Short mmCIF file of C-alpha atoms and ligand atoms in Angstrom, two decimals:
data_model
loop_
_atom_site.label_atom_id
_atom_site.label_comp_id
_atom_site.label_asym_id
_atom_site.label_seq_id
_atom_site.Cartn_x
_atom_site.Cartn_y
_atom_site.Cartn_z
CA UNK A 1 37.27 70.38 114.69
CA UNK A 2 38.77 70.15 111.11
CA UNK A 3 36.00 69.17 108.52
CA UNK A 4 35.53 65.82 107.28
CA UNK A 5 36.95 64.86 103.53
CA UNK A 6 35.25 65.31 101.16
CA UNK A 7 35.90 62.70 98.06
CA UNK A 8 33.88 63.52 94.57
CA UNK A 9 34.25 60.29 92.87
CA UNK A 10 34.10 59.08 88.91
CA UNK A 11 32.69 56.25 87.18
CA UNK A 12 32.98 55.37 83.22
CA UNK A 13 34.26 51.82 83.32
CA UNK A 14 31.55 50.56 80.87
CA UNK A 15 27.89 52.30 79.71
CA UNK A 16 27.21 54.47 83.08
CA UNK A 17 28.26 57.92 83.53
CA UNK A 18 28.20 58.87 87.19
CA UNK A 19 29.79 60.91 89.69
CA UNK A 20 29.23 61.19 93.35
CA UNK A 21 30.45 63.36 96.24
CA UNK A 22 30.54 62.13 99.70
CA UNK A 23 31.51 62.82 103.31
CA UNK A 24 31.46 61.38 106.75
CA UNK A 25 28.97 62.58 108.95
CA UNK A 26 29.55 63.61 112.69
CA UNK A 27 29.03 59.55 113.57
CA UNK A 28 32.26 58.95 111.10
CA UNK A 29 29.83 56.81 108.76
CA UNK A 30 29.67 57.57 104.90
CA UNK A 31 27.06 60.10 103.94
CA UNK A 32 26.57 60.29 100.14
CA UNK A 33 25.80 64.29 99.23
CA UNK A 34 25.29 63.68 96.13
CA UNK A 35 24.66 60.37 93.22
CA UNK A 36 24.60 61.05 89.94
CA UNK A 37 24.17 57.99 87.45
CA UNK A 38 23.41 58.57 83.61
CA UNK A 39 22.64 55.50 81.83
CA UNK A 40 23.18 54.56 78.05
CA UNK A 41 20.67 52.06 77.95
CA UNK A 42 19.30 53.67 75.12
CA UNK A 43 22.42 53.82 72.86
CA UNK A 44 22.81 50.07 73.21
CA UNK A 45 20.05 48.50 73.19
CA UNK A 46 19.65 48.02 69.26
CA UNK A 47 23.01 46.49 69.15
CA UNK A 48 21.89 44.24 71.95
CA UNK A 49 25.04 44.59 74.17
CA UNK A 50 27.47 47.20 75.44
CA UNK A 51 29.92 49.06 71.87
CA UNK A 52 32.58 50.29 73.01
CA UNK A 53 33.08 53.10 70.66
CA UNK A 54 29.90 54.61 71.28
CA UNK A 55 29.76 53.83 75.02
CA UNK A 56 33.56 56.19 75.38
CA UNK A 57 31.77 58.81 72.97
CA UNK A 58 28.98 59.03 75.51
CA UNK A 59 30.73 59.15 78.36
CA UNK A 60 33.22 62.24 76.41
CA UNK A 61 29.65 64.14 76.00
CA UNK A 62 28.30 63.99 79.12
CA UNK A 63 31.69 63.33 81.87
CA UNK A 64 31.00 67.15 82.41
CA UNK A 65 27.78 67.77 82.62
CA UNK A 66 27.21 65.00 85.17
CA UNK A 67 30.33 66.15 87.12
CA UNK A 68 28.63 69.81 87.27
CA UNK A 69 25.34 67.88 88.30
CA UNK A 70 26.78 65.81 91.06
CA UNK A 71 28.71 69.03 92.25
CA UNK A 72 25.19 71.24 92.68
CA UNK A 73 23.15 68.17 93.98
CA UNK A 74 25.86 68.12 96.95
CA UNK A 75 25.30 71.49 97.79
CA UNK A 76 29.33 71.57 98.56
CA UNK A 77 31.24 74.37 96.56
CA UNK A 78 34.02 72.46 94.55
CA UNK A 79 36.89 74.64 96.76
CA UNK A 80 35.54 72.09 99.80
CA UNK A 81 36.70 68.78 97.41
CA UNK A 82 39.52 67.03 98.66
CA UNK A 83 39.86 64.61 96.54
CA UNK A 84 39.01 62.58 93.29
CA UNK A 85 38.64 58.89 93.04
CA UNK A 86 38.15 57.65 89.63
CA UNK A 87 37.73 54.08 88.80
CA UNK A 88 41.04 52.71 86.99
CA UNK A 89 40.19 49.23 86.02
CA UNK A 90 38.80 46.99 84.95
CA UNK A 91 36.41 47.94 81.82
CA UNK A 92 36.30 48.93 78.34
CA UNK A 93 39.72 50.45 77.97
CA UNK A 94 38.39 53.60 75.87
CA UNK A 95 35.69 53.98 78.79
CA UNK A 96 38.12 54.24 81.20
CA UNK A 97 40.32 56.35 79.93
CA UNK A 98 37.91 59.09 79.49
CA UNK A 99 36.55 59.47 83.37
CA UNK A 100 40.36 59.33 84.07
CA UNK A 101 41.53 61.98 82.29
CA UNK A 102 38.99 64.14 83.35
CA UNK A 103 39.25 63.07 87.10
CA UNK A 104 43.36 63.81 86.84
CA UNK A 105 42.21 66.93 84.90
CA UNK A 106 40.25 68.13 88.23
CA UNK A 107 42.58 67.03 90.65
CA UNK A 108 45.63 68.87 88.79
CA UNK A 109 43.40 71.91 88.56
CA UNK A 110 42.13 71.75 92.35
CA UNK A 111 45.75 70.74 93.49
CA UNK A 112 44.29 67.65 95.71
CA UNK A 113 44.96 64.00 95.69
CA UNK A 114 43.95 61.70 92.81
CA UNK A 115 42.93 58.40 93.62
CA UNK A 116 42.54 55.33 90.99
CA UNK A 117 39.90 52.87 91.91
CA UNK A 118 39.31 48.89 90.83
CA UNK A 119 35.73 48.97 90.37
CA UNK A 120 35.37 45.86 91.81
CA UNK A 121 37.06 47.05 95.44
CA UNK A 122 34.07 50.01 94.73
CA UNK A 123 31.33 46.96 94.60
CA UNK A 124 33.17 45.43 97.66
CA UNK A 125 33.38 48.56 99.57
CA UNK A 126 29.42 49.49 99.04
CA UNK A 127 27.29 48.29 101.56
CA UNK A 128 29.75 50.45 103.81
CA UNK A 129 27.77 53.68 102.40
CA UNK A 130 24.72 52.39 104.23
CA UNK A 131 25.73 50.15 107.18
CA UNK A 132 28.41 50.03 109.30
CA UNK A 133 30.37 46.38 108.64
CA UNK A 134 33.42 45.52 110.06
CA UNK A 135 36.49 43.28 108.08
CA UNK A 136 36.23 40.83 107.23
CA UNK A 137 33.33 39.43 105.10
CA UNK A 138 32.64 37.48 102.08
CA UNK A 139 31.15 39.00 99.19
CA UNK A 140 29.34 37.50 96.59
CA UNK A 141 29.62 40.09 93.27
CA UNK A 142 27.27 39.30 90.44
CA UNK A 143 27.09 41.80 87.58
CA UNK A 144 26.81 41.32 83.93
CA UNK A 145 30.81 41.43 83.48
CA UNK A 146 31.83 39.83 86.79
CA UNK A 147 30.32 36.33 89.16
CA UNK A 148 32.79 36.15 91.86
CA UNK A 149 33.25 35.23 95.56
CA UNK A 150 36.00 36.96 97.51
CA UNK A 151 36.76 37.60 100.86
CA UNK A 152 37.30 40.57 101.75
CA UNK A 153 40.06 40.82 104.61
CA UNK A 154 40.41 44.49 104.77
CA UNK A 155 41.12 47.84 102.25
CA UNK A 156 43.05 46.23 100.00
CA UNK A 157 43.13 43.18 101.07
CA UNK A 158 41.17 40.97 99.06
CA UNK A 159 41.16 36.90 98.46
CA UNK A 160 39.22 35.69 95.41
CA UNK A 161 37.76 32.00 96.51
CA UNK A 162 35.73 31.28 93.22
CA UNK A 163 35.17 32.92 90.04
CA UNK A 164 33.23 31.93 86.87
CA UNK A 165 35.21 30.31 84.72
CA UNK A 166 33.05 31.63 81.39
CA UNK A 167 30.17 33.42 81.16
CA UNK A 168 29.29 36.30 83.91
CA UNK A 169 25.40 36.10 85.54
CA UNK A 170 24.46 39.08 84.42
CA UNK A 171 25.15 37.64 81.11
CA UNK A 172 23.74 34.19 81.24
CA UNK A 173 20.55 36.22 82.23
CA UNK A 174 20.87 39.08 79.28
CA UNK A 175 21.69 36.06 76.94
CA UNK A 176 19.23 33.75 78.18
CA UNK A 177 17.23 36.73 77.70
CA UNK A 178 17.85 37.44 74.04
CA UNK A 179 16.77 33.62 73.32
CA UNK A 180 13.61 34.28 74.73
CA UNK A 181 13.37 37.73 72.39
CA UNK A 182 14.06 40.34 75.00
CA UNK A 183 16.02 43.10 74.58
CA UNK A 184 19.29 43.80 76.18
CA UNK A 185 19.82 44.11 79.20
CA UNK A 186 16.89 41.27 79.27
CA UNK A 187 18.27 40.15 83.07
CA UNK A 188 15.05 42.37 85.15
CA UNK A 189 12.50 41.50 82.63
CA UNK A 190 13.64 37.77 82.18
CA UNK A 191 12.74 37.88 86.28
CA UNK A 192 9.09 39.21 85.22
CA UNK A 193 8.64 36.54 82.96
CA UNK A 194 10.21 33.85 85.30
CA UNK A 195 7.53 34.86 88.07
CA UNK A 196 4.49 33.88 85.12
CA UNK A 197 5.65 30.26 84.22
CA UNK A 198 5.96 26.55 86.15
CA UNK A 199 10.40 26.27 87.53
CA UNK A 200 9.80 22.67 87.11
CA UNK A 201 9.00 22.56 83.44
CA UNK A 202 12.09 22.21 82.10
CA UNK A 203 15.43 20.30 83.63
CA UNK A 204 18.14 22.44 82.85
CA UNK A 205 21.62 21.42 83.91
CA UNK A 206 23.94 22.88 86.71
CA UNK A 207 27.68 22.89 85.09
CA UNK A 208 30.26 21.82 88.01
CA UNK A 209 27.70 22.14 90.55
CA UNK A 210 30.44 19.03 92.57
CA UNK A 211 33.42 20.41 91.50
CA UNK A 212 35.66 22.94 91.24
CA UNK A 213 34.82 24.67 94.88
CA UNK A 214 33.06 27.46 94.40
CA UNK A 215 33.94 28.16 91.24
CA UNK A 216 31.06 29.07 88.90
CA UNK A 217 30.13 28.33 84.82
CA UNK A 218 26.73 29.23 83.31
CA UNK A 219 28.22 29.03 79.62
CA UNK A 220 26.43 24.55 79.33
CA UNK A 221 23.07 26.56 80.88
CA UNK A 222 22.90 28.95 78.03
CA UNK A 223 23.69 26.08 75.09
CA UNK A 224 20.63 23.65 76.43
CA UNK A 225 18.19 27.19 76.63
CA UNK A 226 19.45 27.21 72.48
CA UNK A 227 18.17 23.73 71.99
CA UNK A 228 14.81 24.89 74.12
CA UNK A 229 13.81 28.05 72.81
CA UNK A 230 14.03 26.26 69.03
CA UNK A 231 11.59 24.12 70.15
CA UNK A 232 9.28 26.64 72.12
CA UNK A 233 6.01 28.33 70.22
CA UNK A 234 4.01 29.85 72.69
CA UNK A 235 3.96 32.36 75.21
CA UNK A 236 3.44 30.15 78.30
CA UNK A 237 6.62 27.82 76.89
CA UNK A 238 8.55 31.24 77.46
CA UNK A 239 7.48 32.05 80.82
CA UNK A 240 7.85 28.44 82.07
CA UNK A 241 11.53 28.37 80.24
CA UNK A 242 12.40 31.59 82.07
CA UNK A 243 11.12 30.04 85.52
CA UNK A 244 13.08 26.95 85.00
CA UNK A 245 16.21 29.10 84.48
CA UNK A 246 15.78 31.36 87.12
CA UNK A 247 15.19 28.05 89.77
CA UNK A 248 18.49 26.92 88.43
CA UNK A 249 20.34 29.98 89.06
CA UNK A 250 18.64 29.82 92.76
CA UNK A 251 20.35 26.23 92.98
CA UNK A 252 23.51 27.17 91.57
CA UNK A 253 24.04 29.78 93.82
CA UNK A 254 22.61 27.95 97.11
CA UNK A 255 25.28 25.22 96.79
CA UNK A 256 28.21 27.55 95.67
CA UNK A 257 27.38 29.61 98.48
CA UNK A 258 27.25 26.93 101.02
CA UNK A 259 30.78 26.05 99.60
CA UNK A 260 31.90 29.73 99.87
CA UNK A 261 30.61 29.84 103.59
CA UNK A 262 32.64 26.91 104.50
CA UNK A 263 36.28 28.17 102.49
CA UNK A 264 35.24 31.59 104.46
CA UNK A 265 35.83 29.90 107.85
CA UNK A 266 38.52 28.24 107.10
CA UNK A 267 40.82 30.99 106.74
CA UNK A 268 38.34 33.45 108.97
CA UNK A 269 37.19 32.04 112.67
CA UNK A 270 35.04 34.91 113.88
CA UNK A 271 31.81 35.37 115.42
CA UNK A 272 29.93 37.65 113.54
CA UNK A 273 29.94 36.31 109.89
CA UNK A 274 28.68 38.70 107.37
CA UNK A 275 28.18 38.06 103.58
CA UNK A 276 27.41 41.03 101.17
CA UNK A 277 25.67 40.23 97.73
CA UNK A 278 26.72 42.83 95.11
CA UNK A 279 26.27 43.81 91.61
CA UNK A 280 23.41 44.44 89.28
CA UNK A 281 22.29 40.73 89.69
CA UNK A 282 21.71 41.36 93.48
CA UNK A 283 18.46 42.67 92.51
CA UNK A 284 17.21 39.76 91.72
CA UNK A 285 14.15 38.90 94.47
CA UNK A 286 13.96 35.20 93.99
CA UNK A 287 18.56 35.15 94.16
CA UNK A 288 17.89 37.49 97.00
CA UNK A 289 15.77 35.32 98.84
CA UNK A 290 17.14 32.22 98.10
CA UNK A 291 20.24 33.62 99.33
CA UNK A 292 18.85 35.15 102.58
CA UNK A 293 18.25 30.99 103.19
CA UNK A 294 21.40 29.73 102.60
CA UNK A 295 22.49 32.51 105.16
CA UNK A 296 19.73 31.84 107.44
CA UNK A 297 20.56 28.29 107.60
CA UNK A 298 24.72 28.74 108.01
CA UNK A 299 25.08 31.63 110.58
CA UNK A 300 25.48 34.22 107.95
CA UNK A 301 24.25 37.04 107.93
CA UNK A 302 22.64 38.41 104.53
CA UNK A 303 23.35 42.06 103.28
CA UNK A 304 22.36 43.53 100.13
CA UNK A 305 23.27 47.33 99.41
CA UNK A 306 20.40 49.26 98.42
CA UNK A 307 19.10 48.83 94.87
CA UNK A 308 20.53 51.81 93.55
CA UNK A 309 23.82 50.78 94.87
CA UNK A 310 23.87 47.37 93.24
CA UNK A 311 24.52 48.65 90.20
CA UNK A 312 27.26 50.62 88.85
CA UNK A 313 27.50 54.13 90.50
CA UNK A 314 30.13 56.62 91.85
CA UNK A 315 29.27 56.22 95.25
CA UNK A 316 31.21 53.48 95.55
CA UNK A 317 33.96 54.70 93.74
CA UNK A 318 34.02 57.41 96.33
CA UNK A 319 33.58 55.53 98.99
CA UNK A 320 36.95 53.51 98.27
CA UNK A 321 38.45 56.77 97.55
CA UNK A 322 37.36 57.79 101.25
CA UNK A 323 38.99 54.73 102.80
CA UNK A 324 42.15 55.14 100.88
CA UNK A 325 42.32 59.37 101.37
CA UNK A 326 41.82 58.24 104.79
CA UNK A 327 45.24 56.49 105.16
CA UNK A 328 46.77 58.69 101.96
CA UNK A 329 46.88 56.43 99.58
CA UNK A 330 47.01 58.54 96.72
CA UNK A 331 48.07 57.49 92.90
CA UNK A 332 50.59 59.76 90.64
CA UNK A 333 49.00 61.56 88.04
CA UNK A 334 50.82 59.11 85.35
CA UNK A 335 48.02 56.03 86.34
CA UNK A 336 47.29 54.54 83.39
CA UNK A 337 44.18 52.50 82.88
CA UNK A 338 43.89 48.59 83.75
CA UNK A 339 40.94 47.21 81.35
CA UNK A 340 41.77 43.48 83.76
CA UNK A 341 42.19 44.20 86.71
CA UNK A 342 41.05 41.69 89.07
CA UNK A 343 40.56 41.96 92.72
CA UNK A 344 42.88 39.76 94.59
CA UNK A 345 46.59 39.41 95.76
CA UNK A 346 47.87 40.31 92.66
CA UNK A 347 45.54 43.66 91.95
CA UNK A 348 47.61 45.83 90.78
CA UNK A 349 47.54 48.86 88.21
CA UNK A 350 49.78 47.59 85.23
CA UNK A 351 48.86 48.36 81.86
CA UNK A 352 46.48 45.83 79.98
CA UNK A 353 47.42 43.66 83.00
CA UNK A 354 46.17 40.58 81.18
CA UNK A 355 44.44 38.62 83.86
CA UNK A 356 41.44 36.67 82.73
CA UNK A 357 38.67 37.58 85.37
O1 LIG B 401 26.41 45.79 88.09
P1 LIG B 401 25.68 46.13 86.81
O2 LIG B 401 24.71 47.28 86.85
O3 LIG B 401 26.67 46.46 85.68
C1 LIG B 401 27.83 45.73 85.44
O4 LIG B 401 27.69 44.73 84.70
O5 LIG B 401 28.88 46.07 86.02
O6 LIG B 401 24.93 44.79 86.35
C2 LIG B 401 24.16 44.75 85.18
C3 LIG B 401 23.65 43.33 85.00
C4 LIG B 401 22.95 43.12 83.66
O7 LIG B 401 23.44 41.91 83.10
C5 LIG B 401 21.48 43.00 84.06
O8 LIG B 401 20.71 42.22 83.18
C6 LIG B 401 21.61 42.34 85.42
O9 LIG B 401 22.71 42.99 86.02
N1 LIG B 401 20.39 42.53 86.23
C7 LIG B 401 19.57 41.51 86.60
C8 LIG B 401 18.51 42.10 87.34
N2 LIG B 401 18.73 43.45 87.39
C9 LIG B 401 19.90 43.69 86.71
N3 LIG B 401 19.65 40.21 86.37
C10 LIG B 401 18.66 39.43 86.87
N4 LIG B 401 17.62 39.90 87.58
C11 LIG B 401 17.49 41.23 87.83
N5 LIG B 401 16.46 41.70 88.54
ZN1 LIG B 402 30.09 46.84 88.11
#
């Protein structure tokens, strides 16, 4: 029997440096050899958000050191690779561009395939690496650059059903966090504080929780928290403030999902309806459950990937670069990078494609 792929995959798209090899095992589902994420968390903390600058300067220092770390974790001699998946778009332009000319760099060198990846299709594609789930399903993605629903139809075959139309989750938390004086990224800490104060202490409102389908906004949520926290003086005020904000996420997201559900089977009528929650937000215990509910109560059901692959990783990279070696979908070695991309009918690879997410 001819051995399975194997697909080392990049990620640099914003302030994590991480590679990943993987491979199907003998039951043809994903098996991840190897996942190596460095974070910069450190570099960017003082500046209390993600600099681009230093973020690609990072990445340039460590692309190969994490490769070589991924590649001995694995146990799989880099003559075995078949091919590299990089992510292509979208992200901080300068990030990009660095695990992409390293990745086309290794796949020149190793003569195989090179593969560009939209990081979002890598989110999409994760829960794959730990449970078998058939096409279609809707995904919910919330991460501190994206908040989107899309249903996913099959590789590369995406339809985007709502979106925010400002501010991402994972930044309403982080900035909601900052208010409340903690650093960046505040969004797992603001959840500590949120479990130590009363939800219903302050009424915080839910912009176009009636309209626009399931379209999100969180930008109104973040102004009234301004007019709070200048108010605020003790500790308890904090706690209670974070509460109140996390409940209204919780609310937010229990009656755009019930929207979601119902745009899902319109265009899908199938029995088994699954609906994957991805991104860094997915970690979130009290979204988690509150989503588990909303499934519970519709005929959905609820799948998280792991917590190490709700963040960004190279995994998932791969694991799109599996699906698409799979069918040979491979990209020329001219792929430039696509800082906005989104993940739809449209998606393609065009330079600086200029599509607001
Ligand atoms: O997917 P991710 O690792 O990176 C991208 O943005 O692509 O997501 C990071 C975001 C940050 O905004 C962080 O604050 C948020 O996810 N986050 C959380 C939690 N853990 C991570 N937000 C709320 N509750 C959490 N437990
Ligand atoms: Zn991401």
């Amino acid at each position: 029997m001819a051995e399975k792929p194997i697909i080392l995959g990049i990620e640099t798209s914003c302030d994590e440096t991480a590679v990943s090899l993987i491979q199907d095992d003998e039951s043809n589902l994903p098996k991840i050899l190897s996942n190596v994420i460095s974070s910069q968390f450190n570099i960017h903390k003082e500046y209390g958000g993600v600099v681009p600058d230093l973020a690609a300067r990072s990445h340039v220092e460590k692309i190969d050191i994490i490769t070589k770390k991924a590649i001995k974790e694995s146990g799989v001699g880099l003559d075995k690779v078949s091919a590299i998946a990089v992510t292509a778009g979208p992200g901080l332009i300068v990030c990009l561009t660095v695990g992409l000319n390293f990745g086309k760099a290794m796949a020149m060198s190793l003569d195989i395939p090179f593969i560009g990846v939209n990081h979002l299709e890598g989110h999409a594609l994760s829960p794959k690496l730990h449970s078998k789930i058939e096409y279609p399903y809707l995904l919910l993605l919330i991460s501190g650059g994206h908040s989107q629903y899309l249903s996913v139809n099959n590789l590369g075959n995406y339809k985007r059903l709502g979106t925010t139309i400002d501010d991402a989750l994972g930044e309403a938390f982080d900035k909601t966090a900052k208010l409340l004086g903690i650093e960046f990224p505040g969004g797992p800490k603001l959840e500590k504080f949120s479990k130590k104060g009363d939800p219903n202490k302050y009424n915080l409102p839910k912009p176009i929780i009636n309209k626009g389908g399931c379209n999100l906004s969180f930008a109104g949520l973040k102004t009234a928290i301004l007019r709070i926290t200048k108010k605020i003086k003790t500790d308890q005020e904090k706690f209670d403030l974070a509460a109140s904000f996390q409940k209204t996420i919780e609310e937010i997201l229990y009656i755009k999902t019930k929207k979601a559900f119902q745009e899902f089977q319109e265009i899908h009528s199938i029995e088994n309806n699954n609906f994957i929650v991805a991104g860094g937000v997915a970690a979130n215990e009290g979204i988690r459950n509150k989503l588990i509910k909303v499934s519970n109560e519709n005929n959905f059901k609820c799948i998280f990937p792991d917590l190490r692959l709700c963040g960004d990783n190279a995994a998932m990279i791969a694991m799109v670069g599996l699906e698409k070696y799979k069918i040979k979908q491979f990209d020329s070695l001219d792929l430039p990078a696509s800082p906005r991309l989104p993940l739809d009918e449209n998606a393609k690879f065009l330079k600086g494609a200029g599509i607001k997410l």
